[in-house]
PDB file of C-alpha atoms in Angstrom:
ATOM      1  CA  MET W   1      -0.400   0.126   0.152  1.00  0.00           C
ATOM      2  CA  SER W   2       1.305   3.198  -0.747  1.00  0.00           C
ATOM      3  CA  ARG W   3       2.076   6.265   1.812  1.00  0.00           C
ATOM      4  CA  SER W   4      -0.822   8.627   0.324  1.00  0.00           C
ATOM      5  CA  GLU W   5      -3.291   5.033   0.380  1.00  0.00           C
ATOM      6  CA  TYR W   6      -2.371   4.309   3.918  1.00  0.00           C
ATOM      7  CA  TYR W   7      -2.956   8.000   4.903  1.00  0.00           C
ATOM      8  CA  ARG W   8      -6.233   7.605   3.605  1.00  0.00           C
ATOM      9  CA  GLN W   9      -7.446   4.379   5.104  1.00  0.00           C
ATOM     10  CA  MET W  10      -6.284   6.283   8.282  1.00  0.00           C
ATOM     11  CA  ARG W  11      -8.885   9.324   8.002  1.00  0.00           C
ATOM     12  CA  LEU W  12     -11.727   6.816   6.611  1.00  0.00           C
ATOM     13  CA  LEU W  13     -10.821   5.246   9.751  1.00  0.00           C
ATOM     14  CA  ALA W  14     -11.353   8.355  11.687  1.00  0.00           C
ATOM     15  CA  GLY W  15     -14.774   8.667   9.917  1.00  0.00           C
ATOM     16  CA  GLN W  16     -15.913   5.630  10.708  1.00  0.00           C
ATOM     17  CA  ILE W  17     -14.818   6.335  14.754  1.00  0.00           C
ATOM     18  CA  ARG W  18     -16.794   9.354  14.537  1.00  0.00           C
ATOM     19  CA  ASP W  19     -19.889   7.800  13.521  1.00  0.00           C
ATOM     20  CA  GLN W  20     -19.287   4.577  15.492  1.00  0.00           C
ATOM     21  CA  TYR W  21     -19.115   6.699  18.848  1.00  0.00           C
ATOM     22  CA  GLY W  22     -21.372   9.299  17.628  1.00  0.00           C
ATOM     23  CA  LEU W  23     -18.955  12.382  17.396  1.00  0.00           C
ATOM     24  CA  GLN W  24     -20.998  14.902  15.499  1.00  0.00           C
ATOM     25  CA  THR W  25     -18.770  18.453  16.145  1.00  0.00           C
ATOM     26  CA  PRO W  26     -15.074  19.545  15.632  1.00  0.00           C
ATOM     27  CA  ARG W  27     -15.261  19.124  19.814  1.00  0.00           C
ATOM     28  CA  VAL W  28     -14.110  16.218  20.832  1.00  0.00           C
ATOM     29  CA  LEU W  29     -13.635  15.933  24.733  1.00  0.00           C
ATOM     30  CA  LYS W  30     -11.669  13.813  26.644  1.00  0.00           C
ATOM     31  CA  SER W  31     -14.966  12.494  28.056  1.00  0.00           C
ATOM     32  CA  ASP W  32     -15.499  11.063  24.640  1.00  0.00           C
ATOM     33  CA  LEU W  33     -11.856   9.629  24.525  1.00  0.00           C
ATOM     34  CA  ARG W  34     -12.467   7.871  27.860  1.00  0.00           C
ATOM     35  CA  ARG W  35     -15.521   6.567  26.812  1.00  0.00           C
ATOM     36  CA  ILE W  36     -14.327   5.329  23.278  1.00  0.00           C
ATOM     37  CA  TYR W  37     -11.027   3.759  25.501  1.00  0.00           C
ATOM     38  CA  LYS W  38     -13.606   1.840  27.923  1.00  0.00           C
ATOM     39  CA  ASP W  39     -15.204   0.182  24.811  1.00  0.00           C
ATOM     40  CA  GLN W  40     -12.378  -0.560  23.167  1.00  0.00           C
ATOM     41  CA  GLY W  41     -11.071  -2.250  26.374  1.00  0.00           C
ATOM     42  CA  ILE W  42      -8.044  -0.024  26.500  1.00  0.00           C
ATOM     43  CA  HIS W  43      -6.601   0.693  30.382  1.00  0.00           C
ATOM     44  CA  ILE W  44      -5.353   4.707  30.687  1.00  0.00           C
ATOM     45  CA  ASP W  45      -2.959   5.271  33.191  1.00  0.00           C
ATOM     46  CA  LEU W  46      -2.091   9.140  33.888  1.00  0.00           C
ATOM     47  CA  TRP W  47       1.645   8.885  34.369  1.00  0.00           C
ATOM     48  CA  PRO W  48       2.364  11.848  36.813  1.00  0.00           C
ATOM     49  CA  TYR W  49       6.353  11.494  37.000  1.00  0.00           C
ATOM     50  CA  LYS W  50       8.543  13.656  34.775  1.00  0.00           C
ATOM     51  CA  LEU W  51       8.563  13.167  31.062  1.00  0.00           C
ATOM     52  CA  ARG W  52      11.072  15.085  29.022  1.00  0.00           C
ATOM     53  CA  LYS W  53       9.613  14.835  25.481  1.00  0.00           C
ATOM     54  CA  LEU W  54       7.047  11.712  25.211  1.00  0.00           C
ATOM     55  CA  ARG W  55       3.569  12.467  25.581  1.00  0.00           C
ATOM     56  CA  GLY W  56       2.135   8.671  25.703  1.00  0.00           C
ATOM     57  CA  ALA W  57       2.565   5.439  24.607  1.00  0.00           C
ATOM     58  CA  TYR W  58       0.910   2.599  23.616  1.00  0.00           C
ATOM     59  CA  PHE W  59       1.183  -1.186  25.050  1.00  0.00           C
ATOM     60  CA  ASN W  60      -0.743  -4.124  24.254  1.00  0.00           C
ATOM     61  CA  ASP W  61       0.683  -7.192  25.244  1.00  0.00           C
ATOM     62  CA  ALA W  62       0.314 -10.300  28.135  1.00  0.00           C
ATOM     63  CA  GLU W  63      -1.108  -7.456  30.413  1.00  0.00           C
ATOM     64  CA  GLY W  64      -3.392  -6.364  27.895  1.00  0.00           C
ATOM     65  CA  ALA W  65      -3.552  -2.965  26.129  1.00  0.00           C
ATOM     66  CA  SER W  66      -3.121   0.329  27.758  1.00  0.00           C
ATOM     67  CA  VAL W  67      -2.117   4.179  27.144  1.00  0.00           C
ATOM     68  CA  MET W  68       0.474   5.879  29.149  1.00  0.00           C
ATOM     69  CA  LEU W  69      -0.426   9.612  29.018  1.00  0.00           C
ATOM     70  CA  ALA W  70       1.750  12.213  30.742  1.00  0.00           C
ATOM     71  CA  ARG W  71      -0.339  13.976  33.184  1.00  0.00           C
ATOM     72  CA  GLY W  72      -0.581  17.323  33.039  1.00  0.00           C
ATOM     73  CA  LEU W  73      -0.662  17.914  29.759  1.00  0.00           C
ATOM     74  CA  PRO W  74      -3.237  20.561  28.797  1.00  0.00           C
ATOM     75  CA  ASP W  75      -6.319  19.609  27.187  1.00  0.00           C
ATOM     76  CA  ASP W  76      -5.965  19.926  23.558  1.00  0.00           C
ATOM     77  CA  PRO W  77      -2.972  18.358  23.239  1.00  0.00           C
ATOM     78  CA  MET W  78      -4.163  15.607  25.525  1.00  0.00           C
ATOM     79  CA  ILE W  79      -7.508  14.631  23.590  1.00  0.00           C
ATOM     80  CA  PHE W  80      -4.693  14.786  20.339  1.00  0.00           C
ATOM     81  CA  THR W  81      -2.689  11.936  22.345  1.00  0.00           C
ATOM     82  CA  MET W  82      -5.210  10.173  22.942  1.00  0.00           C
ATOM     83  CA  GLY W  83      -6.626   9.955  19.438  1.00  0.00           C
ATOM     84  CA  HIS W  84      -3.103   9.327  18.363  1.00  0.00           C
ATOM     85  CA  GLU W  85      -2.943   5.623  20.688  1.00  0.00           C
ATOM     86  CA  LEU W  86      -6.361   5.085  19.643  1.00  0.00           C
ATOM     87  CA  LYS W  87      -4.993   4.470  15.966  1.00  0.00           C
ATOM     88  CA  HIS W  88      -2.086   2.160  17.843  1.00  0.00           C
ATOM     89  CA  HIS W  89      -4.336   0.874  19.238  1.00  0.00           C
ATOM     90  CA  LEU W  90      -6.581   0.162  16.467  1.00  0.00           C
ATOM     91  CA  VAL W  91      -4.495  -0.570  13.307  1.00  0.00           C
ATOM     92  CA  ASP W  92      -0.785  -1.255  15.283  1.00  0.00           C
ATOM     93  CA  ARG W  93      -1.466  -3.513  18.030  1.00  0.00           C
ATOM     94  CA  ASP W  94       0.403  -6.220  17.178  1.00  0.00           C
ATOM     95  CA  SER W  95       3.504  -4.557  17.078  1.00  0.00           C
ATOM     96  CA  ILE W  96       3.036  -4.305  20.738  1.00  0.00           C
ATOM     97  CA  VAL W  97       4.841  -0.986  21.818  1.00  0.00           C
ATOM     98  CA  ALA W  98       4.429   2.589  19.893  1.00  0.00           C
ATOM     99  CA  LEU W  99       6.932   5.041  21.612  1.00  0.00           C
ATOM    100  CA  CYS W 100       5.262   8.603  20.426  1.00  0.00           C
ATOM    101  CA  ASP W 101       8.080  11.668  20.651  1.00  0.00           C
ATOM    102  CA  PRO W 102       8.542  14.084  18.467  1.00  0.00           C
ATOM    103  CA  SER W 103      11.666  12.698  17.249  1.00  0.00           C
ATOM    104  CA  ASN W 104       9.457   9.353  16.058  1.00  0.00           C
ATOM    105  CA  GLN W 105       7.432  11.202  14.036  1.00  0.00           C
ATOM    106  CA  SER W 106       9.023  10.965  10.577  1.00  0.00           C
ATOM    107  CA  ALA W 107       7.494   6.939  10.850  1.00  0.00           C
ATOM    108  CA  GLU W 108       4.677   6.372   8.331  1.00  0.00           C
ATOM    109  CA  ILE W 109       3.168   4.715  11.535  1.00  0.00           C
ATOM    110  CA  GLU W 110       3.203   7.585  13.623  1.00  0.00           C
ATOM    111  CA  ILE W 111       2.489   9.996  10.542  1.00  0.00           C
ATOM    112  CA  GLY W 112      -0.814   8.087  10.264  1.00  0.00           C
ATOM    113  CA  ALA W 113      -1.724   8.274  13.536  1.00  0.00           C
ATOM    114  CA  GLU W 114      -1.207  12.126  13.590  1.00  0.00           C
ATOM    115  CA  ILE W 115      -3.793  11.811  10.625  1.00  0.00           C
ATOM    116  CA  PHE W 116      -6.109   9.966  12.191  1.00  0.00           C
ATOM    117  CA  ALA W 117      -6.143  11.974  15.641  1.00  0.00           C
ATOM    118  CA  ALA W 118      -6.619  15.307  13.531  1.00  0.00           C
ATOM    119  CA  GLU W 119      -9.309  13.302  11.408  1.00  0.00           C
ATOM    120  CA  MET W 120     -10.921  12.390  14.318  1.00  0.00           C
ATOM    121  CA  ILE W 121     -11.432  15.459  16.209  1.00  0.00           C
ATOM    122  CA  TYR W 122     -12.053  17.694  13.364  1.00  0.00           C
ATOM    123  CA  PRO W 123     -12.881  16.084  10.046  1.00  0.00           C
ATOM    124  CA  GLU W 124     -10.765  17.666   6.989  1.00  0.00           C
ATOM    125  CA  SER W 125     -14.233  18.439   5.075  1.00  0.00           C
ATOM    126  CA  MET W 126     -15.975  20.020   7.848  1.00  0.00           C
ATOM    127  CA  PHE W 127     -12.975  21.824   8.073  1.00  0.00           C
ATOM    128  CA  ARG W 128     -12.723  23.022   4.849  1.00  0.00           C
ATOM    129  CA  ASP W 129     -16.681  23.983   4.991  1.00  0.00           C
ATOM    130  CA  ASP W 130     -16.153  25.869   8.117  1.00  0.00           C
ATOM    131  CA  LEU W 131     -13.483  28.054   6.896  1.00  0.00           C
ATOM    132  CA  LEU W 132     -15.056  28.765   3.306  1.00  0.00           C
ATOM    133  CA  ARG W 133     -18.205  29.739   5.390  1.00  0.00           C
ATOM    134  CA  LEU W 134     -15.923  32.333   7.158  1.00  0.00           C
ATOM    135  CA  GLY W 135     -15.093  34.046   3.810  1.00  0.00           C
ATOM    136  CA  VAL W 136     -11.708  32.156   3.521  1.00  0.00           C
ATOM    137  CA  THR W 137     -10.511  31.935   0.103  1.00  0.00           C
ATOM    138  CA  MET W 138      -7.762  29.551  -1.062  1.00  0.00           C
ATOM    139  CA  GLY W 139      -3.923  30.928  -0.394  1.00  0.00           C
ATOM    140  CA  SER W 140      -5.481  33.764   2.042  1.00  0.00           C
ATOM    141  CA  CYS W 141      -5.976  32.706   5.506  1.00  0.00           C
ATOM    142  CA  THR W 142      -4.350  34.489   8.005  1.00  0.00           C
ATOM    143  CA  ALA W 143      -3.621  33.816  11.795  1.00  0.00           C
ATOM    144  CA  GLU W 144      -6.580  35.886  12.912  1.00  0.00           C
ATOM    145  CA  GLN W 145      -8.878  33.959  11.074  1.00  0.00           C
ATOM    146  CA  LEU W 146      -8.107  30.714  12.273  1.00  0.00           C
ATOM    147  CA  VAL W 147      -8.137  32.454  15.666  1.00  0.00           C
ATOM    148  CA  ALA W 148     -12.009  33.064  15.196  1.00  0.00           C
ATOM    149  CA  LEU W 149     -12.487  30.122  13.639  1.00  0.00           C
ATOM    150  CA  LYS W 150     -11.351  27.922  16.844  1.00  0.00           C
ATOM    151  CA  ARG W 151     -13.027  30.309  18.701  1.00  0.00           C
ATOM    152  CA  GLU W 152     -16.467  29.937  16.463  1.00  0.00           C
ATOM    153  CA  THR W 153     -16.182  26.266  16.206  1.00  0.00           C
ATOM    154  CA  LYS W 154     -14.732  25.557  19.939  1.00  0.00           C
ATOM    155  CA  THR W 155     -12.513  22.561  18.059  1.00  0.00           C
ATOM    156  CA  THR W 156     -10.024  20.761  20.528  1.00  0.00           C
ATOM    157  CA  LEU W 157      -8.040  20.328  17.763  1.00  0.00           C
ATOM    158  CA  SER W 158      -4.841  22.559  18.820  1.00  0.00           C
ATOM    159  CA  TYR W 159      -4.115  25.819  17.332  1.00  0.00           C
ATOM    160  CA  ALA W 160      -0.838  23.905  15.947  1.00  0.00           C
ATOM    161  CA  GLY W 161      -2.597  21.065  13.989  1.00  0.00           C
ATOM    162  CA  ILE W 162      -5.440  24.164  12.791  1.00  0.00           C
ATOM    163  CA  ALA W 163      -2.678  25.853  11.314  1.00  0.00           C
ATOM    164  CA  LYS W 164      -0.770  22.715   9.651  1.00  0.00           C
ATOM    165  CA  ARG W 165      -3.752  21.735   8.249  1.00  0.00           C
ATOM    166  CA  ALA W 166      -4.429  25.010   6.628  1.00  0.00           C
ATOM    167  CA  GLU W 167      -1.309  25.242   5.181  1.00  0.00           C
ATOM    168  CA  PHE W 168      -1.760  21.604   3.658  1.00  0.00           C
ATOM    169  CA  LEU W 169      -5.085  22.573   2.333  1.00  0.00           C
ATOM    170  CA  GLY W 170      -3.556  25.786   0.319  1.00  0.00           C
ATOM    171  CA  PHE W 171      -5.374  28.197   2.654  1.00  0.00           C
ATOM    172  CA  ALA W 172      -2.159  29.554   3.829  1.00  0.00           C
ATOM    173  CA  PRO W 173       0.840  30.143   1.833  1.00  0.00           C
ATOM    174  CA  GLN W 174       3.631  27.517   3.393  1.00  0.00           C
ATOM    175  CA  ASN W 175       5.196  28.372   6.789  1.00  0.00           C
ATOM    176  CA  SER W 176       3.117  31.058   7.205  1.00  0.00           C
ATOM    177  CA  LEU W 177       1.780  30.515  10.579  1.00  0.00           C
ATOM    178  CA  ALA W 178       4.638  28.470  11.692  1.00  0.00           C
ATOM    179  CA  LYS W 179       5.586  31.282  14.422  1.00  0.00           C
ATOM    180  CA  VAL W 180       2.665  32.347  15.475  1.00  0.00           C
ATOM    181  CA  ALA W 181       2.010  32.966  19.034  1.00  0.00           C
ATOM    182  CA  TRP W 182      -1.117  31.740  19.090  1.00  0.00           C
ATOM    183  CA  LYS W 183      -2.638  32.430  22.737  1.00  0.00           C
ATOM    184  CA  LYS W 184      -1.236  36.170  22.682  1.00  0.00           C
ATOM    185  CA  LEU W 185      -3.061  36.623  19.398  1.00  0.00           C
ATOM    186  CA  GLU W 186      -6.541  35.487  20.862  1.00  0.00           C
ATOM    187  CA  GLU W 187      -6.126  37.243  23.957  1.00  0.00           C
ATOM    188  CA  SER W 188      -5.348  40.706  21.750  1.00  0.00           C
ATOM    189  CA  ILE W 189      -8.473  39.847  19.901  1.00  0.00           C
ATOM    190  CA  TYR W 190     -10.712  38.618  22.444  1.00  0.00           C
ATOM    191  CA  GLY W 191      -8.963  39.421  25.263  1.00  0.00           C
ATOM    192  CA  VAL W 192      -7.994  38.086  28.576  1.00  0.00           C
ATOM    193  CA  PRO W 193      -9.940  34.877  29.846  1.00  0.00           C
ATOM    194  CA  PHE W 194     -11.708  35.310  32.731  1.00  0.00           C
ATOM    195  CA  TYR W 195      -9.774  32.480  34.849  1.00  0.00           C
ATOM    196  CA  LYS W 196      -6.349  34.484  33.968  1.00  0.00           C
ATOM    197  CA  GLN W 197      -7.552  37.760  34.988  1.00  0.00           C
ATOM    198  CA  ARG W 198      -8.721  36.412  38.266  1.00  0.00           C
ATOM    199  CA  LEU W 199      -5.556  34.308  38.667  1.00  0.00           C
ATOM    200  CA  ALA W 200      -3.492  37.645  37.953  1.00  0.00           C
ATOM    201  CA  ALA W 201      -5.882  39.991  40.470  1.00  0.00           C
ATOM    202  CA  ARG W 202      -4.894  36.970  43.051  1.00  0.00           C
ATOM    203  CA  MET W 203      -1.328  37.242  42.709  1.00  0.00           C
ATOM    204  CA  HIS W 204      -1.641  41.086  42.412  1.00  0.00           C
ATOM    205  CA  SER W 205      -3.174  41.122  46.013  1.00  0.00           C
ATOM    206  CA  PHE W 206      -0.651  39.273  47.624  1.00  0.00           C
TER     207      PHE W 206
ATOM    208  CA  MET I   1      -0.671 -17.982  46.397  1.00  0.00           C
ATOM    209  CA  SER I   2      -3.264 -15.967  48.140  1.00  0.00           C
ATOM    210  CA  ASN I   3      -3.806 -12.457  48.385  1.00  0.00           C
ATOM    211  CA  GLU I   4      -2.722 -12.396  52.073  1.00  0.00           C
ATOM    212  CA  THR I   5       0.093 -14.302  51.943  1.00  0.00           C
ATOM    213  CA  VAL I   6       1.227 -11.660  48.684  1.00  0.00           C
ATOM    214  CA  ARG I   7       0.364  -8.869  50.853  1.00  0.00           C
ATOM    215  CA  ALA I   8       2.748 -10.387  53.544  1.00  0.00           C
ATOM    216  CA  TYR I   9       5.003 -10.775  51.376  1.00  0.00           C
ATOM    217  CA  VAL I  10       4.699  -6.932  49.845  1.00  0.00           C
ATOM    218  CA  GLY I  11       5.104  -5.863  53.376  1.00  0.00           C
ATOM    219  CA  LYS I  12       8.053  -8.257  54.314  1.00  0.00           C
ATOM    220  CA  ARG I  13       9.691  -6.860  50.891  1.00  0.00           C
ATOM    221  CA  ILE I  14       9.400  -2.998  52.041  1.00  0.00           C
ATOM    222  CA  LYS I  15      10.860  -3.639  55.344  1.00  0.00           C
ATOM    223  CA  GLU I  16      14.054  -5.416  54.012  1.00  0.00           C
ATOM    224  CA  LEU I  17      14.723  -2.575  51.931  1.00  0.00           C
ATOM    225  CA  ARG I  18      13.619   0.119  54.266  1.00  0.00           C
ATOM    226  CA  THR I  19      16.165  -1.441  57.024  1.00  0.00           C
ATOM    227  CA  ALA I  20      18.904  -2.122  54.878  1.00  0.00           C
ATOM    228  CA  TYR I  21      18.274   1.960  53.433  1.00  0.00           C
ATOM    229  CA  GLY I  22      21.630   3.822  53.721  1.00  0.00           C
ATOM    230  CA  GLU I  23      24.052   2.698  55.729  1.00  0.00           C
ATOM    231  CA  ASP I  24      22.140   2.040  59.053  1.00  0.00           C
ATOM    232  CA  GLY I  25      18.044   2.247  57.069  1.00  0.00           C
ATOM    233  CA  ILE I  26      15.394   4.533  57.655  1.00  0.00           C
ATOM    234  CA  SER I  27      12.935   4.777  60.051  1.00  0.00           C
ATOM    235  CA  GLN I  28       9.141   4.324  59.249  1.00  0.00           C
ATOM    236  CA  GLU I  29       8.741   7.913  60.508  1.00  0.00           C
ATOM    237  CA  ALA I  30      10.979   9.362  58.444  1.00  0.00           C
ATOM    238  CA  LEU I  31      10.185   7.059  55.088  1.00  0.00           C
ATOM    239  CA  ALA I  32       6.597   8.191  55.639  1.00  0.00           C
ATOM    240  CA  ALA I  33       7.322  11.896  55.939  1.00  0.00           C
ATOM    241  CA  ASP I  34       9.267  11.765  52.637  1.00  0.00           C
ATOM    242  CA  LEU I  35       6.277   9.558  50.520  1.00  0.00           C
ATOM    243  CA  LYS I  36       3.845  12.363  52.234  1.00  0.00           C
ATOM    244  CA  VAL I  37       1.897   9.373  53.847  1.00  0.00           C
ATOM    245  CA  ALA I  38       0.947   9.045  57.814  1.00  0.00           C
ATOM    246  CA  ALA I  39       3.717   7.957  59.909  1.00  0.00           C
ATOM    247  CA  ASN I  40       1.652   4.666  61.044  1.00  0.00           C
ATOM    248  CA  THR I  41       1.238   3.453  57.226  1.00  0.00           C
ATOM    249  CA  ILE I  42       4.366   2.379  56.680  1.00  0.00           C
ATOM    250  CA  SER I  43       3.733   0.202  59.626  1.00  0.00           C
ATOM    251  CA  ARG I  44       0.327  -1.383  58.655  1.00  0.00           C
ATOM    252  CA  TRP I  45       1.690  -1.803  54.941  1.00  0.00           C
ATOM    253  CA  GLU I  46       4.994  -3.916  56.704  1.00  0.00           C
ATOM    254  CA  THR I  47       2.715  -6.160  58.912  1.00  0.00           C
ATOM    255  CA  GLY I  48      -0.033  -6.956  55.927  1.00  0.00           C
ATOM    256  CA  THR I  49      -2.306  -4.965  57.662  1.00  0.00           C
ATOM    257  CA  TYR I  50      -3.017  -2.463  54.780  1.00  0.00           C
ATOM    258  CA  GLU I  51      -1.938  -3.169  51.376  1.00  0.00           C
ATOM    259  CA  PRO I  52      -0.200  -0.541  49.366  1.00  0.00           C
ATOM    260  CA  THR I  53      -1.815   0.393  45.829  1.00  0.00           C
ATOM    261  CA  LEU I  54       0.308   0.759  42.938  1.00  0.00           C
ATOM    262  CA  ASP I  55       1.222   4.027  42.875  1.00  0.00           C
ATOM    263  CA  ASP I  56       2.461   3.620  46.800  1.00  0.00           C
ATOM    264  CA  LEU I  57       4.786   0.952  45.355  1.00  0.00           C
ATOM    265  CA  GLU I  58       5.944   2.792  42.582  1.00  0.00           C
ATOM    266  CA  ARG I  59       6.873   5.568  45.066  1.00  0.00           C
ATOM    267  CA  LEU I  60       8.969   3.166  47.067  1.00  0.00           C
ATOM    268  CA  SER I  61      10.478   1.492  44.369  1.00  0.00           C
ATOM    269  CA  ARG I  62      11.413   5.333  43.376  1.00  0.00           C
ATOM    270  CA  PHE I  63      12.835   5.714  46.764  1.00  0.00           C
ATOM    271  CA  PHE I  64      14.801   2.590  47.369  1.00  0.00           C
ATOM    272  CA  GLY I  65      15.991   2.647  43.761  1.00  0.00           C
ATOM    273  CA  VAL I  66      14.523  -0.626  42.906  1.00  0.00           C
ATOM    274  CA  SER I  67      11.891  -2.220  40.236  1.00  0.00           C
ATOM    275  CA  ILE I  68       8.285  -2.408  41.460  1.00  0.00           C
ATOM    276  CA  VAL I  69       7.854  -5.978  40.405  1.00  0.00           C
ATOM    277  CA  GLN I  70      10.592  -6.128  43.560  1.00  0.00           C
ATOM    278  CA  PHE I  71       7.997  -6.364  45.536  1.00  0.00           C
ATOM    279  CA  PHE I  72       6.489  -9.140  44.312  1.00  0.00           C
ATOM    280  CA  PRO I  73       7.248 -13.032  45.028  1.00  0.00           C
ATOM    281  CA  GLN I  74       9.629 -14.264  41.877  1.00  0.00           C
ATOM    282  CA  VAL I  75       7.145 -15.382  39.228  1.00  0.00           C
ATOM    283  CA  GLU I  76       8.129 -18.141  37.112  1.00  0.00           C
ATOM    284  CA  GLU I  77       9.201 -17.640  33.404  1.00  0.00           C
ATOM    285  CA  GLN I  78       8.496 -13.835  31.925  1.00  0.00           C
ATOM    286  CA  ASP I  79       5.815 -14.036  29.326  1.00  0.00           C
ATOM    287  CA  PRO I  80       7.449 -13.994  25.713  1.00  0.00           C
ATOM    288  CA  LYS I  81       5.245 -10.710  24.564  1.00  0.00           C
ATOM    289  CA  SER I  82       6.739  -9.284  27.841  1.00  0.00           C
ATOM    290  CA  LYS I  83      10.241 -10.192  27.245  1.00  0.00           C
ATOM    291  CA  LYS I  84       9.246  -8.265  23.934  1.00  0.00           C
ATOM    292  CA  VAL I  85       8.580  -5.098  25.188  1.00  0.00           C
ATOM    293  CA  ASP I  86      11.620  -4.919  26.972  1.00  0.00           C
ATOM    294  CA  ALA I  87      13.389  -5.557  23.901  1.00  0.00           C
ATOM    295  CA  LEU I  88      11.507  -3.006  22.299  1.00  0.00           C
ATOM    296  CA  LEU I  89      12.451  -0.619  24.753  1.00  0.00           C
ATOM    297  CA  ARG I  90      16.333  -1.536  24.550  1.00  0.00           C
ATOM    298  CA  ALA I  91      16.083  -0.517  20.905  1.00  0.00           C
ATOM    299  CA  ALA I  92      13.885   2.403  21.008  1.00  0.00           C
ATOM    300  CA  GLN I  93      17.230   4.674  20.544  1.00  0.00           C
ATOM    301  CA  SER I  94      15.788   7.803  19.807  1.00  0.00           C
ATOM    302  CA  LEU I  95      14.352   8.943  23.038  1.00  0.00           C
ATOM    303  CA  HIS I  96      15.990  10.714  25.566  1.00  0.00           C
ATOM    304  CA  GLN I  97      17.738   8.633  28.063  1.00  0.00           C
ATOM    305  CA  ASP I  98      14.957   9.795  30.917  1.00  0.00           C
ATOM    306  CA  ASP I  99      11.822   8.937  28.931  1.00  0.00           C
ATOM    307  CA  LEU I 100      12.961   5.722  28.295  1.00  0.00           C
ATOM    308  CA  ASP I 101      13.772   5.117  31.930  1.00  0.00           C
ATOM    309  CA  GLU I 102       9.943   6.485  32.538  1.00  0.00           C
ATOM    310  CA  LEU I 103       9.212   3.854  29.725  1.00  0.00           C
ATOM    311  CA  ARG I 104      10.842   0.636  31.581  1.00  0.00           C
ATOM    312  CA  ARG I 105       9.225   1.840  35.106  1.00  0.00           C
ATOM    313  CA  TYR I 106       5.827   2.134  33.438  1.00  0.00           C
ATOM    314  CA  ALA I 107       6.385  -1.323  31.502  1.00  0.00           C
ATOM    315  CA  GLU I 108       7.337  -2.640  35.604  1.00  0.00           C
ATOM    316  CA  TYR I 109       4.207  -0.526  36.402  1.00  0.00           C
ATOM    317  CA  ARG I 110       1.718  -2.282  34.208  1.00  0.00           C
ATOM    318  CA  ARG I 111       3.426  -5.866  34.995  1.00  0.00           C
ATOM    319  CA  ALA I 112       3.006  -5.414  38.795  1.00  0.00           C
ATOM    320  CA  ARG I 113      -0.588  -4.252  38.171  1.00  0.00           C
ATOM    321  CA  SER I 114      -1.280  -7.682  36.345  1.00  0.00           C
ATOM    322  CA  LEU I 115       0.766  -9.768  39.483  1.00  0.00           C
ATOM    323  CA  GLN I 116      -1.364  -8.303  41.632  1.00  0.00           C
ATOM    324  CA  LYS I 117      -4.626  -8.262  39.345  1.00  0.00           C
ATOM    325  CA  GLY I 118      -3.629 -12.170  39.351  1.00  0.00           C
ATOM    326  CA  THR I 119      -3.291 -13.015  43.046  1.00  0.00           C
ATOM    327  CA  LYS I 120      -6.629 -11.304  43.890  1.00  0.00           C
ATOM    328  CA  GLN I 121      -8.130 -12.941  40.891  1.00  0.00           C
ATOM    329  CA  ARG I 122      -7.299 -16.574  41.968  1.00  0.00           C
ATOM    330  CA  LYS I 123      -8.376 -15.861  45.499  1.00  0.00           C
ATOM    331  CA  ARG I 124     -11.868 -15.744  44.089  1.00  0.00           C
ATOM    332  CA  PRO I 125     -13.668 -19.261  43.716  1.00  0.00           C
TER     333      PRO I 125
END
C-alpha cells in the first residue's frame, strides 16, 4: 500500500470511529475519548512522573492494552495524544509498543496516527466547509481567521494542528503560520480569559 | 499464592528495603515523611494490615531505587511478549534516556499490576 493510500485509510477509519461513537462536532472531549477507550478495552494510566518529550505510549502484551499519558498535558494536546494512541490500538496493536515522541514523528506509522487523530477530532471536510463559510479563500488565510475559526467552532484540535492543516490544504501559504504565538494573538483579539484575570488579581493582592 | 500471602510478602520486602537503606536503614517515620503518608501507614504496610496501592509501590520503588516488580514474589518465566517489550524498549534509541527510563518503569508498573491482579483473581472461588 502506498503512503498516500495508507493515510487515506487512516482518515476513513477516523470517520468510522466518529460515526460509531456519535462524534458530530469538531469539539471532541476527554470524556469522549475515555468512553471510546473503555469500549475498546484500553486501560489509561496518567503518568505523574516527569517526561521530557514523550507524551504517550501504547502497550499491548500479555498484560492487555494500555496507554500511558503524560499527566498534566493541557486538554487539547491530551485529546490529540489520546486520539493518536487510539490509532495504534486500532491499527498497530500487533506491534506491542508504540512510543510517541517528536523524534519518532517521521515514521509512517506515526504520521498515520497524527492524521487519524486530527481527522477524528476535526474532519478535513468539516474544516474546509467552516473556513469557506467564514469567507476564507485559498492562499489567503490569516492567523486571525484561524483564531476566529477555533473560537467559533470550539474545536479541541490545537492551534498547531489547525495551522498545519490550513497550510496543507492550501488555505495559507506554506510556513506562513509556523511562528504565530496563538494564545497571545487570541488574547489580543478577545481579551484575557476570565480565569487568567482572576488569577492575576489574586497574585496582585499578595 | 493467596492475596494475604502476597500482602505479607510485599510488607516483608518493604521492611527489608527500609532496614537495608543507606548505612543504617531509614525509620518508618522518615520514610513516611518522604512519601507524604501518615507515620503509621508504613508500619501497617509492613505488617500486612494495609495493602499499598500500585502507586504507593511505585513511589516506594523510586525511593529505594528498585523495580516495582521486586515487591512481588518471583514469578515463573516471563511471558515471551513481555520479553519482547523489554527488547523494544532497549531498541528505542531515539528517545531521551530519561524518557526511556520512565517507559521501562511504566512497563514494570504494568507487570506489577498484572501480578497484583493475578493474586486477587486467584482468590475468588
